[in-house]
Short mmCIF file of N, CA and C in Angstrom, two decimals:
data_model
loop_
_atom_site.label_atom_id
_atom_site.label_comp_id
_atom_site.label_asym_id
_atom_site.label_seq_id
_atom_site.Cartn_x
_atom_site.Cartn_y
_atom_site.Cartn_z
N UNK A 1439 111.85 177.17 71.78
CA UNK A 1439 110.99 177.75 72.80
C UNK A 1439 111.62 178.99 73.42
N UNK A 1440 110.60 179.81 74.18
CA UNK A 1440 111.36 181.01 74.92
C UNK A 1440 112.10 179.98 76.07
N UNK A 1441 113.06 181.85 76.08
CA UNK A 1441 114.35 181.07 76.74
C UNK A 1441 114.42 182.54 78.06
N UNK A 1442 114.58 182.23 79.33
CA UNK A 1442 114.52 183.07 80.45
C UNK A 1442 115.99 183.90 80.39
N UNK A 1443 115.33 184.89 81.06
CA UNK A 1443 117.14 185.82 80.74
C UNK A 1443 117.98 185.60 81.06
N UNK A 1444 118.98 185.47 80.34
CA UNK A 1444 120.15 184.94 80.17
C UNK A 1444 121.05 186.12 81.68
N UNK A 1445 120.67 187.25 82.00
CA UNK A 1445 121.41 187.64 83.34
C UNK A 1445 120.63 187.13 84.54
N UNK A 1446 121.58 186.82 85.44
CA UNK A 1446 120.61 185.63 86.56
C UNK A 1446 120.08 186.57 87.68
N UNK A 1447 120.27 188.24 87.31
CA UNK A 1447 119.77 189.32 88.14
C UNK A 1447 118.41 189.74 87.15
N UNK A 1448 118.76 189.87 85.89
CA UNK A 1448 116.74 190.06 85.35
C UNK A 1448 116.19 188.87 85.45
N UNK A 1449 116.84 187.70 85.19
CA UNK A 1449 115.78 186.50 85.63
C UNK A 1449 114.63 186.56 86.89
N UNK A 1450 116.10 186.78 88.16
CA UNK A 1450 115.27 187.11 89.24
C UNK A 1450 114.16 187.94 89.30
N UNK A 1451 114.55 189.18 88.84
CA UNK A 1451 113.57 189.80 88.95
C UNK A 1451 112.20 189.44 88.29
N UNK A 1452 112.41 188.86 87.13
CA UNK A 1452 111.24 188.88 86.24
C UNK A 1452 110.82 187.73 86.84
N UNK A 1453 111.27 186.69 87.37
CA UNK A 1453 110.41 186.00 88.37
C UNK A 1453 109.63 186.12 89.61
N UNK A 1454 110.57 187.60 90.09
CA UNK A 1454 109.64 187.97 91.57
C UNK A 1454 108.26 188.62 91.01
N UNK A 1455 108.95 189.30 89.86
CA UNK A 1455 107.52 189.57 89.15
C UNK A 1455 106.72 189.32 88.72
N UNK A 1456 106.56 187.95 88.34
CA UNK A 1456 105.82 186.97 87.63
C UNK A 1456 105.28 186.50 89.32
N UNK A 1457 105.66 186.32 90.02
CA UNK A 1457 104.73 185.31 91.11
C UNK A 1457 104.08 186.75 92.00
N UNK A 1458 104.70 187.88 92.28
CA UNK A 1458 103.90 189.14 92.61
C UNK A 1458 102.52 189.63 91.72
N UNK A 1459 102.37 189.18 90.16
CA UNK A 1459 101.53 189.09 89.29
C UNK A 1459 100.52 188.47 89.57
N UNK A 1460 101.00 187.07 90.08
CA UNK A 1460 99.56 186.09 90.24
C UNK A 1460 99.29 185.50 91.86
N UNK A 1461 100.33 186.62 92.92
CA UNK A 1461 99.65 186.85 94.24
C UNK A 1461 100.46 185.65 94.78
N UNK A 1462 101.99 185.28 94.68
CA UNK A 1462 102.39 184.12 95.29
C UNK A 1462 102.97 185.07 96.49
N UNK A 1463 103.15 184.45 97.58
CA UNK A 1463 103.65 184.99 98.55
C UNK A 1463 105.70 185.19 97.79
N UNK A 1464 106.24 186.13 98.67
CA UNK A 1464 107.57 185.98 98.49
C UNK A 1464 108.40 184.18 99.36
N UNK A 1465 109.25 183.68 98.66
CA UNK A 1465 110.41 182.51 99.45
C UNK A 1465 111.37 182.85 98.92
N UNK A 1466 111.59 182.44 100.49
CA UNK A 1466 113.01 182.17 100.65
C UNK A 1466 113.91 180.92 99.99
N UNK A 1467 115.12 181.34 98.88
CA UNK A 1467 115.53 180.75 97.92
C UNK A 1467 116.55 179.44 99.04
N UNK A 1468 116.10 177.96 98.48
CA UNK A 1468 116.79 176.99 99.73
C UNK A 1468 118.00 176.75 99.41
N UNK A 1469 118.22 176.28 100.21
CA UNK A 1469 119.51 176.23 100.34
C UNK A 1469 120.57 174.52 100.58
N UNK A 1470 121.35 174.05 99.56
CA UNK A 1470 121.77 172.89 98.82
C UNK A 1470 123.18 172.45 98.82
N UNK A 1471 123.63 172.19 99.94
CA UNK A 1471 125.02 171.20 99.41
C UNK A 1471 125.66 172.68 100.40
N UNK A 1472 125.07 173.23 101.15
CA UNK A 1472 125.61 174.47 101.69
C UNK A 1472 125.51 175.85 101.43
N UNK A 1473 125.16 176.06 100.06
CA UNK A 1473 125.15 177.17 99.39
C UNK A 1473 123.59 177.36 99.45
N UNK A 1474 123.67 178.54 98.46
CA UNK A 1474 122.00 178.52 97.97
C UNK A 1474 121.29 178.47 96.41
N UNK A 1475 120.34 177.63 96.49
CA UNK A 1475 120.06 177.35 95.10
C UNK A 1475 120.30 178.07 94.19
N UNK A 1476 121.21 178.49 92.89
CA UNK A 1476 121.26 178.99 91.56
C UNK A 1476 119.30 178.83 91.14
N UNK A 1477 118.59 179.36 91.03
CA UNK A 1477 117.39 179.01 90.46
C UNK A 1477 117.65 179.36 89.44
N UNK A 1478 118.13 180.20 88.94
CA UNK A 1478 118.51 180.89 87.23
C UNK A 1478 119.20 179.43 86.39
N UNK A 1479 120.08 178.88 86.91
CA UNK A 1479 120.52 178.13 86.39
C UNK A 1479 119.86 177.06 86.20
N UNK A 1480 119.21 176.26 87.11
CA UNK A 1480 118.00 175.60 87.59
C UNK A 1480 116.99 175.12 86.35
N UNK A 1481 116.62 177.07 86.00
CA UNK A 1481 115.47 176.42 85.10
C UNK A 1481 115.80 176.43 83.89
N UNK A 1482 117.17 177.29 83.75
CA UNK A 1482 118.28 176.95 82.22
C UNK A 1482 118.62 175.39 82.33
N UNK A 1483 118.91 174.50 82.82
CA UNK A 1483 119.12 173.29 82.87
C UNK A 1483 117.77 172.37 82.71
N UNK A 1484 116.35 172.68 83.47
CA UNK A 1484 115.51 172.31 83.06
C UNK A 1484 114.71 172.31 81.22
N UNK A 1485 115.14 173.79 81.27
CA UNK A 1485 114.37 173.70 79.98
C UNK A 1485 115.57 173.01 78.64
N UNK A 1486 116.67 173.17 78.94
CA UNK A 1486 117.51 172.62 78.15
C UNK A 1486 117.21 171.24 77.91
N UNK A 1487 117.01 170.77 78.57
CA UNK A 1487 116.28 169.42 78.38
C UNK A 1487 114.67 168.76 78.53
N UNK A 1488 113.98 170.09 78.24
CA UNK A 1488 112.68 169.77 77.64
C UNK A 1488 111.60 170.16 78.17
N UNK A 1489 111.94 170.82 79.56
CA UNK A 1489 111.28 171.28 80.72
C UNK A 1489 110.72 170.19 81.84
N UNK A 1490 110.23 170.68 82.50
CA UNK A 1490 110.17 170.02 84.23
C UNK A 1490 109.53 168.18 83.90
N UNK A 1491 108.59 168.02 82.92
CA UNK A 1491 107.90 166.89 82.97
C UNK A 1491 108.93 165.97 82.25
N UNK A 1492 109.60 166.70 81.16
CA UNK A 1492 110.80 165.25 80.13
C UNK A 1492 111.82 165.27 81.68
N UNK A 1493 112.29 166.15 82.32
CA UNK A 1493 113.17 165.97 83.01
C UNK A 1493 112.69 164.91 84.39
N UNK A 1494 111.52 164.63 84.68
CA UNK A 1494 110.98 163.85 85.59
C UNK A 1494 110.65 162.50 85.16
N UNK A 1495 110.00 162.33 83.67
CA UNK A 1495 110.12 161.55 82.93
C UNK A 1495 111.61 160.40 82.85
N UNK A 1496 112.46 161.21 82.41
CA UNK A 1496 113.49 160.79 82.05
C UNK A 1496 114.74 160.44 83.54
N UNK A 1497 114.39 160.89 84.53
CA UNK A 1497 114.84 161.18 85.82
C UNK A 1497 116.21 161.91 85.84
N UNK A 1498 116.21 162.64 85.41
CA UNK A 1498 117.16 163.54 85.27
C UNK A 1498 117.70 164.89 85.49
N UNK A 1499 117.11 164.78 87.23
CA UNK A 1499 117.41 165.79 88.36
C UNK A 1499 118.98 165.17 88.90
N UNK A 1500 119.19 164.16 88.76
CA UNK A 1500 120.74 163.41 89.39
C UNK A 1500 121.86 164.21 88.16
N UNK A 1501 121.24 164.42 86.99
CA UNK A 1501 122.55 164.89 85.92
C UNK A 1501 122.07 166.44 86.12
N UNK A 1502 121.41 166.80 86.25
CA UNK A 1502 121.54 168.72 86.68
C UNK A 1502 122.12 168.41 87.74
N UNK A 1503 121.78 168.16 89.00
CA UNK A 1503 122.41 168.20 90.59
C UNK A 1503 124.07 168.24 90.35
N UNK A 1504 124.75 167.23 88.86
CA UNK A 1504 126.01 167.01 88.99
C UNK A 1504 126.19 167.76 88.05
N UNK A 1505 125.82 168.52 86.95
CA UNK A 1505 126.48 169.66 86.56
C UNK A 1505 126.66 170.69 87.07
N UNK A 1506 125.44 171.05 87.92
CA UNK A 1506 125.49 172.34 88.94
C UNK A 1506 126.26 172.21 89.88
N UNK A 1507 127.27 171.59 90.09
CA UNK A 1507 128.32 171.12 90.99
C UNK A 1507 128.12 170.65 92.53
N UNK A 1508 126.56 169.98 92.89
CA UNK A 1508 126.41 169.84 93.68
C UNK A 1508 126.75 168.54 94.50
N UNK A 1509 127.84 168.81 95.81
CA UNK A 1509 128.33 167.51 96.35
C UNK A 1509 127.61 166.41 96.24
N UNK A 1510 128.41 165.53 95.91
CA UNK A 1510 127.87 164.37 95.97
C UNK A 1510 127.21 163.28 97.48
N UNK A 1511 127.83 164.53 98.29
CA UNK A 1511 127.26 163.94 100.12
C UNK A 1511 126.31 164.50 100.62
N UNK A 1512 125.64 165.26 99.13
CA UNK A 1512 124.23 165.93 99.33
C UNK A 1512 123.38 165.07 98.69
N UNK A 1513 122.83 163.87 99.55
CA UNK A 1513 122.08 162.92 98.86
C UNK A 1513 120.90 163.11 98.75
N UNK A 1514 120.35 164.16 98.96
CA UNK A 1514 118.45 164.07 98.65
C UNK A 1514 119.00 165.26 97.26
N UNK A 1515 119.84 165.44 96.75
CA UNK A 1515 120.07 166.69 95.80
C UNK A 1515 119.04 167.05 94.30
N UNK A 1516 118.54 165.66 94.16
CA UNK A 1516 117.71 165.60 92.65
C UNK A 1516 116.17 166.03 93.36
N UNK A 1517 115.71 164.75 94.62
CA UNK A 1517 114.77 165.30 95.11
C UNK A 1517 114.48 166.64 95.35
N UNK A 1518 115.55 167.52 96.00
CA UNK A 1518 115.01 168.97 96.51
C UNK A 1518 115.51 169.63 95.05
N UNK A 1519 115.87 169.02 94.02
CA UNK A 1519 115.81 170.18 92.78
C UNK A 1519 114.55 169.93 92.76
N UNK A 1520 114.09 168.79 92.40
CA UNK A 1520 112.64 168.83 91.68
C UNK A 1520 111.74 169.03 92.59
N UNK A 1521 111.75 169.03 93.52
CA UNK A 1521 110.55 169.77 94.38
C UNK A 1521 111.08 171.58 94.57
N UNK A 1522 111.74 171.83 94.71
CA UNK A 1522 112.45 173.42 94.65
C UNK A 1522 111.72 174.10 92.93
N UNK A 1523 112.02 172.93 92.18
CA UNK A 1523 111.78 173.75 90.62
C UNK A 1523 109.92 173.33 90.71
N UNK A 1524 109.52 172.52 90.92
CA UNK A 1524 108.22 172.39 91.05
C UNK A 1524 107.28 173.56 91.95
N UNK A 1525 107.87 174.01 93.11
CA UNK A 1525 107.28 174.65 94.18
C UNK A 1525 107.55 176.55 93.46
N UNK A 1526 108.63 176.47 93.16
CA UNK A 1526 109.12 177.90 92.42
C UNK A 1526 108.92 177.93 91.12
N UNK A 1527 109.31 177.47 90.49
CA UNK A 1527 109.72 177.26 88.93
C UNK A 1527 108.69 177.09 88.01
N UNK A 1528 107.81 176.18 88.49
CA UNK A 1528 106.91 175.27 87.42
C UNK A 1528 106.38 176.33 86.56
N UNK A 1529 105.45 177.09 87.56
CA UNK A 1529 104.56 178.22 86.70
C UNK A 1529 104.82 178.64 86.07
N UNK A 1530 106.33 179.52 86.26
CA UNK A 1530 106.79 180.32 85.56
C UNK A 1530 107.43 179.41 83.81
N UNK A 1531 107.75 178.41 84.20
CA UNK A 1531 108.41 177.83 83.17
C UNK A 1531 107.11 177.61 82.50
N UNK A 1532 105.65 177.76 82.51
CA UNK A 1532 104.86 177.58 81.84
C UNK A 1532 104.30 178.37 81.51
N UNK A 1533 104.45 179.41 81.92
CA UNK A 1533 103.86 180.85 81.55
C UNK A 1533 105.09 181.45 80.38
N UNK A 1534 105.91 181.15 80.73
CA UNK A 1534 107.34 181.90 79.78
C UNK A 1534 107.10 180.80 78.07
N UNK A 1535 106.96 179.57 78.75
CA UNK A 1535 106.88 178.46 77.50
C UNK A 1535 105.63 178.24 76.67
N UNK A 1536 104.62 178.45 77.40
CA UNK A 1536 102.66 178.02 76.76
C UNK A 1536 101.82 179.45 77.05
N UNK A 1537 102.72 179.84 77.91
CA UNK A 1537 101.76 181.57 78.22
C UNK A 1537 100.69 180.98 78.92
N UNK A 1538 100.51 179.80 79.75
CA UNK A 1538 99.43 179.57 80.22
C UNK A 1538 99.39 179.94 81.67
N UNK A 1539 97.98 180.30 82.22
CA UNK A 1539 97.91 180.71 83.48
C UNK A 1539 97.69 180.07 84.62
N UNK A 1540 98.14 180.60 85.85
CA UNK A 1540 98.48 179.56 86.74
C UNK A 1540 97.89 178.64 87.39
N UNK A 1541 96.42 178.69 87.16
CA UNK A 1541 95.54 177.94 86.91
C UNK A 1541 94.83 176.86 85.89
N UNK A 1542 95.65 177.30 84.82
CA UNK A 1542 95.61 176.79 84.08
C UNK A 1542 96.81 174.83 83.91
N UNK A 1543 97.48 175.18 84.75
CA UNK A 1543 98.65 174.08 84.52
C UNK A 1543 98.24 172.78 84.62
N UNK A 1544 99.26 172.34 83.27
CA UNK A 1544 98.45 170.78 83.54
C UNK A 1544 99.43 170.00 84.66
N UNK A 1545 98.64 168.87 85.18
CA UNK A 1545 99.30 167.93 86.83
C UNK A 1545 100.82 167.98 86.21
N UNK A 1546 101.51 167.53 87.02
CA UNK A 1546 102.95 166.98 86.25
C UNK A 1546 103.04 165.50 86.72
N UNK A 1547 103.56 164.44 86.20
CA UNK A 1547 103.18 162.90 86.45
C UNK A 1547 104.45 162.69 86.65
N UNK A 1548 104.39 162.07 87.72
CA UNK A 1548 105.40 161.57 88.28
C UNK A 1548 105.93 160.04 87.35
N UNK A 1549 107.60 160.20 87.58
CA UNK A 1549 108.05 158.97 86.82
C UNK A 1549 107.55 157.78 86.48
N UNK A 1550 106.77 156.89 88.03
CA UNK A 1550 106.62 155.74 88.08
C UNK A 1550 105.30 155.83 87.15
N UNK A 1551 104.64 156.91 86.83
CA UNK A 1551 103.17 156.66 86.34
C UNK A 1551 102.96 157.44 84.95
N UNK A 1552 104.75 157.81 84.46
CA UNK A 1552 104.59 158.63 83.15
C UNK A 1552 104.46 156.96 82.30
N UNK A 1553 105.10 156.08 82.28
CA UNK A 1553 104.55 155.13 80.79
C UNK A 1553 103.49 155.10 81.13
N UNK A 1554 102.48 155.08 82.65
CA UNK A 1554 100.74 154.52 82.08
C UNK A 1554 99.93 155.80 81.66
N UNK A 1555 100.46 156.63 81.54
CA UNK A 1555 99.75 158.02 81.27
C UNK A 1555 100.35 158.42 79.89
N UNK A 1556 101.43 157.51 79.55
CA UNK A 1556 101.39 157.68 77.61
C UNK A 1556 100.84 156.34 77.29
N UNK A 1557 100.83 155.18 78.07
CA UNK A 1557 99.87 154.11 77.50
C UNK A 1557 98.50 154.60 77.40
N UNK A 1558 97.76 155.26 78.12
CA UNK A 1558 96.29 155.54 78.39
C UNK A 1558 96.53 156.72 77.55
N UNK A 1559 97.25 157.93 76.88
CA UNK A 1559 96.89 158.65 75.62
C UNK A 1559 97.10 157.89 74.55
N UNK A 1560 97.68 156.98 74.18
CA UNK A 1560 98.19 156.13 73.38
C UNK A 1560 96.40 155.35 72.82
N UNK A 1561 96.11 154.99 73.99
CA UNK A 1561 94.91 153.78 74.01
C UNK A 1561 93.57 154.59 73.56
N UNK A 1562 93.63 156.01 74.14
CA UNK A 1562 92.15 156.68 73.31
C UNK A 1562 92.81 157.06 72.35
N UNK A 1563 93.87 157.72 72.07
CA UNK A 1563 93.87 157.96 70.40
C UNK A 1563 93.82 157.34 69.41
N UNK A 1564 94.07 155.93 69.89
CA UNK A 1564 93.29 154.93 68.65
C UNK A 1564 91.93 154.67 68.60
#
């Protein structure tokens, strides 16, 4: 799949540009364990592992939070990735990956309800 630029200064940009494209207001990048979010890295770690839905699927905002070196006495750390990459990120990671528009995005399913939402595609495709 496409892969976001590898310098975490054109990333930025091509993200302010991408949400100035489809009329998102500008945010302020939050701020995590003291510092402030890497988003570049963020969505290199997301897509490395399959993008935002396998990584919610699989719950595996706790193993980015601890590669990105984030303290461990920062206990909401997986939560505010995945709401940080959801609130910023999502679109773009779907526009860069499906080219689809931002209206276009499909829901993202939360953990507890990803097996009944592959049981129920599972059940009409037979």
């Amino acid at each position: 799949p496409p892969t976001a630029p590898a310098d975490d200064a054109l990333f930025l940009a091509d993200h302010a540009h991408y949400l100035s494209d489809i009329s998102r207001a500008p945010f302020k990048i939050p701020t995590l364990g003291g510092s402030p979010l890497d988003l570049p890295r963020l969505f290199r770690e997301v897509l490395l592992r399959g993008g935002v839905q396998a990584v919610m699927t699989s719950r595996s905002f706790k193993d980015i939070a601890r590669i990105m070196d984030i303290p461990a006495s920062c206990t909401s750390a997986a939560y505010t990735l995945r709401d940080s990459y959801e609130k910023l990120l999502y679109a773009y990671e779907q526009k860069l990956v499906f080219n689809r528009a931002p209206d276009a995005l499909p829901p993202l399913v939360p953990f507890k309800n990803a097996d009944k939402a592959a049981a129920a595609a599972s059940a009409s495709a037979s």
